[in-house]
PDB file of C-alpha atoms in Angstrom:
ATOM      1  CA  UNK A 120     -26.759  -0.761  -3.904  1.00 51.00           C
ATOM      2  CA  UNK A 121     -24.777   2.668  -3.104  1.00 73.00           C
ATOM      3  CA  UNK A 122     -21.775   1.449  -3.098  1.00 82.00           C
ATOM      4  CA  UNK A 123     -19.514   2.849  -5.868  1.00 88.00           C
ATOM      5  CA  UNK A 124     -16.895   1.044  -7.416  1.00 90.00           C
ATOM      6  CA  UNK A 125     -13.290   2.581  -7.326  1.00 91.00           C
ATOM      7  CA  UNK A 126     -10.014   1.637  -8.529  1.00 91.00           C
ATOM      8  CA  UNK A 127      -6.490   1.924  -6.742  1.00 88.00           C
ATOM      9  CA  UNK A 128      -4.143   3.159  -9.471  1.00 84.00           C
ATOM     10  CA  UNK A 129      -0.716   2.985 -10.033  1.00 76.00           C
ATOM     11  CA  UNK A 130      -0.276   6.697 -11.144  1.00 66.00           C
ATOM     12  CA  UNK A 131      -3.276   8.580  -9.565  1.00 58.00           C
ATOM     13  CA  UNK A 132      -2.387  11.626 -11.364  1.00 55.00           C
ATOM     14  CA  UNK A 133      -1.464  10.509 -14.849  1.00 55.00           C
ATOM     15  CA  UNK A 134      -4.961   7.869 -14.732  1.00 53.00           C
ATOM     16  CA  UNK A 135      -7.808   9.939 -16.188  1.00 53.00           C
ATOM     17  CA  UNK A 136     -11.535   9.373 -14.763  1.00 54.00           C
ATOM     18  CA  UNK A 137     -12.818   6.095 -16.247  1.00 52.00           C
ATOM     19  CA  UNK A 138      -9.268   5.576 -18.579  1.00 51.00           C
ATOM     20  CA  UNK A 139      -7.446   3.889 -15.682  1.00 47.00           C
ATOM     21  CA  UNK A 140      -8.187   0.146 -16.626  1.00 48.00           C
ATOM     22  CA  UNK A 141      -5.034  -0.828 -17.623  1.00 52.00           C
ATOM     23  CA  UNK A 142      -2.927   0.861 -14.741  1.00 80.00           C
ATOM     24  CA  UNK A 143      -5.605  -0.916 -11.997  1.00 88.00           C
ATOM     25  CA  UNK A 144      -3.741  -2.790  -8.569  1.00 91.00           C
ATOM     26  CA  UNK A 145      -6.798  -3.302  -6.274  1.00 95.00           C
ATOM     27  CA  UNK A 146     -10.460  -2.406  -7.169  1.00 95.00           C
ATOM     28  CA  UNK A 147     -12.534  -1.451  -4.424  1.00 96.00           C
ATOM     29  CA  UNK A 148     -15.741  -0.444  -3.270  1.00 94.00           C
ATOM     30  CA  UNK A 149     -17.165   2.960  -1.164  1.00 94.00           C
ATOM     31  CA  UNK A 150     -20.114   4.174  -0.247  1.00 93.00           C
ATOM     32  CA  UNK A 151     -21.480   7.081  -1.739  1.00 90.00           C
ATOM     33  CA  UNK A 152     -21.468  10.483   0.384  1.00 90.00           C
ATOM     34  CA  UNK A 153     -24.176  11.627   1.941  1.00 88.00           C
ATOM     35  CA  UNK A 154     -26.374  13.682  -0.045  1.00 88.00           C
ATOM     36  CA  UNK A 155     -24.812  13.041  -2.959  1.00 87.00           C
ATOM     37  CA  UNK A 156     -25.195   9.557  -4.133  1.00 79.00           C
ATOM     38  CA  UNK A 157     -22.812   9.891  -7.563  1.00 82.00           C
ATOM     39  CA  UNK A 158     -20.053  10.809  -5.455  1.00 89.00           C
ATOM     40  CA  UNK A 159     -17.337   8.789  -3.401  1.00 92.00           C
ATOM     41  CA  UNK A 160     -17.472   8.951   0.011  1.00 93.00           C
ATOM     42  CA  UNK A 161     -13.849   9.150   1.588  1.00 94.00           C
ATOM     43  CA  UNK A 162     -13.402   6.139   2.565  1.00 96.00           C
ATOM     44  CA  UNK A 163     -13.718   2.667   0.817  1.00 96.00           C
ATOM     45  CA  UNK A 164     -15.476  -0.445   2.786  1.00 96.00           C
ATOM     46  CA  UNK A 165     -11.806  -1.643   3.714  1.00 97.00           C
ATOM     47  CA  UNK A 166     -11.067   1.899   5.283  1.00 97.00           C
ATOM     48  CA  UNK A 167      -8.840   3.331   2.726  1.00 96.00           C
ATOM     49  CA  UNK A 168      -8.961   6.682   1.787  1.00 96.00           C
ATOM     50  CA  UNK A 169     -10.082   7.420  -1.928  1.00 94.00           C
ATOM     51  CA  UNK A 170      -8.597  10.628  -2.373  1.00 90.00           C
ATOM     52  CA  UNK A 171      -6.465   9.081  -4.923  1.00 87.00           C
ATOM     53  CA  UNK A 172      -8.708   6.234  -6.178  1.00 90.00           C
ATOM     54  CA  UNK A 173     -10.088   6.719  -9.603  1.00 89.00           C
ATOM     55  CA  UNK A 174     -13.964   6.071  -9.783  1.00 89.00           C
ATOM     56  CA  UNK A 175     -14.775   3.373 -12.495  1.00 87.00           C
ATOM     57  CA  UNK A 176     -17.015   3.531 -15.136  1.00 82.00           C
ATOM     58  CA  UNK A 177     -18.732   0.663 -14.912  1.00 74.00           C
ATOM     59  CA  UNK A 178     -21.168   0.798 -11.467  1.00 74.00           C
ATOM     60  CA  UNK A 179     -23.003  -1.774  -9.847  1.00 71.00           C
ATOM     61  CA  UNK A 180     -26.425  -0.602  -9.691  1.00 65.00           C
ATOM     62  CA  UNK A 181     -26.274  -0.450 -13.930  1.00 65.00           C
ATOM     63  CA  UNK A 182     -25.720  -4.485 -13.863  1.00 63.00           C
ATOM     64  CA  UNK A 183     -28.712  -5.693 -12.037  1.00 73.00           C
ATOM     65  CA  UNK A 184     -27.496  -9.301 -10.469  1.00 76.00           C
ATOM     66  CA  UNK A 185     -23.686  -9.228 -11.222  1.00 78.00           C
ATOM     67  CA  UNK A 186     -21.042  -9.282  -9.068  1.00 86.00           C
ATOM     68  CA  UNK A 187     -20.330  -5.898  -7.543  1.00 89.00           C
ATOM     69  CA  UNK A 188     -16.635  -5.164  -9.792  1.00 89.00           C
ATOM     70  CA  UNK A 189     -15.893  -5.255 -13.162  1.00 87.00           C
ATOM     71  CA  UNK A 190     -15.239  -8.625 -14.352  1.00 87.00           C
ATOM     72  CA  UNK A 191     -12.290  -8.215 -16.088  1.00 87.00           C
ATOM     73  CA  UNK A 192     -10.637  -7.024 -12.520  1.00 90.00           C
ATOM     74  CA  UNK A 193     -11.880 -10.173 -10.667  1.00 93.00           C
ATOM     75  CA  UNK A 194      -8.085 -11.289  -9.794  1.00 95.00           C
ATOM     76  CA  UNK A 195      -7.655  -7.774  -8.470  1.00 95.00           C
ATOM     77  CA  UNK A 196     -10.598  -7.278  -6.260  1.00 96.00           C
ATOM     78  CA  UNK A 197      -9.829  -5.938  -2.171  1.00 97.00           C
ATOM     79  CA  UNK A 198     -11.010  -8.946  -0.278  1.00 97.00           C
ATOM     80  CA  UNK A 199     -12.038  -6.586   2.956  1.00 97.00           C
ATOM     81  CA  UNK A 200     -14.396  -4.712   0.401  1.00 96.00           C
ATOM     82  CA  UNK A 201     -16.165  -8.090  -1.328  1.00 95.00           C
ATOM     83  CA  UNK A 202     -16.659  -9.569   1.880  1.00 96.00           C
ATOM     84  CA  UNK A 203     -18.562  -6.512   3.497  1.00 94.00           C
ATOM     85  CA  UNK A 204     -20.529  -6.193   0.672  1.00 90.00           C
ATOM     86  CA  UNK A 205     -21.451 -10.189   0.647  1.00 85.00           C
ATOM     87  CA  UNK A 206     -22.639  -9.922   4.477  1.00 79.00           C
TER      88      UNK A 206
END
Protein backbone atom coordinates (compact mmCIF):
# COMPACT_ATOMS: atom_id res chain seq x y z
CA UNK A 1 0.00 0.00 0.00
CA UNK A 2 1.36 3.73 -0.73
CA UNK A 3 -1.06 5.37 0.67
CA UNK A 4 0.00 7.46 3.70
CA UNK A 5 -2.08 8.16 6.48
CA UNK A 6 -2.70 11.91 7.42
CA UNK A 7 -4.57 13.70 9.94
CA UNK A 8 -6.79 16.96 9.60
CA UNK A 9 -5.91 19.04 12.67
CA UNK A 10 -7.52 21.52 14.50
CA UNK A 11 -4.42 23.86 14.85
CA UNK A 12 -2.10 22.91 11.89
CA UNK A 13 0.53 25.08 13.18
CA UNK A 14 0.59 24.51 16.91
CA UNK A 15 0.22 20.22 16.06
CA UNK A 16 3.80 18.95 15.85
CA UNK A 17 4.64 15.95 13.28
CA UNK A 18 3.32 12.73 14.86
CA UNK A 19 2.09 14.78 18.41
CA UNK A 20 -1.26 15.74 16.85
CA UNK A 21 -3.43 12.76 18.25
CA UNK A 22 -5.34 14.48 20.54
CA UNK A 23 -6.21 17.66 18.37
CA UNK A 24 -7.35 15.01 15.29
CA UNK A 25 -11.08 15.99 13.31
CA UNK A 26 -10.87 13.71 10.21
CA UNK A 27 -8.02 11.21 9.44
CA UNK A 28 -7.34 10.65 5.98
CA UNK A 29 -5.44 8.94 3.51
CA UNK A 30 -2.93 10.23 0.33
CA UNK A 31 -0.90 8.81 -1.87
CA UNK A 32 2.62 9.19 -1.68
CA UNK A 33 4.41 11.60 -4.33
CA UNK A 34 6.02 10.44 -7.01
CA UNK A 35 9.48 9.57 -6.50
CA UNK A 36 9.36 9.88 -3.15
CA UNK A 37 7.32 7.30 -1.47
CA UNK A 38 7.76 8.74 2.44
CA UNK A 39 6.27 11.83 1.38
CA UNK A 40 2.56 13.14 1.00
CA UNK A 41 1.40 13.76 -2.16
CA UNK A 42 -0.86 17.01 -2.26
CA UNK A 43 -3.80 15.75 -2.31
CA UNK A 44 -5.64 13.13 -0.09
CA UNK A 45 -7.96 10.26 -1.84
CA UNK A 46 -11.07 12.60 -1.03
CA UNK A 47 -9.31 15.57 -2.94
CA UNK A 48 -8.29 17.69 -0.12
CA UNK A 49 -5.26 19.41 -0.05
CA UNK A 50 -2.66 18.29 2.71
CA UNK A 51 -0.74 21.27 2.96
CA UNK A 52 -1.98 21.56 6.40
CA UNK A 53 -2.58 17.88 7.31
CA UNK A 54 -0.17 16.46 9.77
CA UNK A 55 1.31 13.00 8.61
CA UNK A 56 0.69 10.27 11.34
CA UNK A 57 2.96 8.12 12.84
CA UNK A 58 1.50 5.12 12.62
CA UNK A 59 1.44 3.92 8.57
CA UNK A 60 -0.29 1.25 6.98
CA UNK A 61 2.25 -0.71 5.30
CA UNK A 62 3.97 -1.28 9.14
CA UNK A 63 0.54 -3.22 10.17
CA UNK A 64 0.36 -5.95 7.67
CA UNK A 65 -3.66 -6.85 7.50
CA UNK A 66 -5.18 -3.95 9.60
CA UNK A 67 -7.38 -1.52 8.67
CA UNK A 68 -5.71 1.33 6.82
CA UNK A 69 -6.08 4.25 10.08
CA UNK A 70 -5.18 4.16 13.41
CA UNK A 71 -7.64 2.45 15.47
CA UNK A 72 -8.09 4.69 18.05
CA UNK A 73 -9.40 7.35 15.20
CA UNK A 74 -11.96 4.85 13.76
CA UNK A 75 -15.04 7.32 14.65
CA UNK A 76 -13.05 9.99 12.84
CA UNK A 77 -12.09 8.38 9.64
CA UNK A 78 -13.04 10.53 5.95
CA UNK A 79 -15.54 8.16 4.47
CA UNK A 80 -14.49 9.35 0.65
CA UNK A 81 -10.86 8.14 1.65
CA UNK A 82 -11.92 4.44 3.28
CA UNK A 83 -14.09 3.76 0.53
CA UNK A 84 -11.42 4.38 -2.31
CA UNK A 85 -9.09 2.51 -0.58
CA UNK A 86 -11.72 -0.59 -0.03
CA UNK A 87 -12.44 -0.66 -3.98
Amino acid sequence: MSEIVVYEVENPVAAAPGGAESHVRRVHAAPAAPGTPGTTGPRTLCGKDTFAMVRARRQPSEHEGARWYPPEHESVVCPDCDAVIET
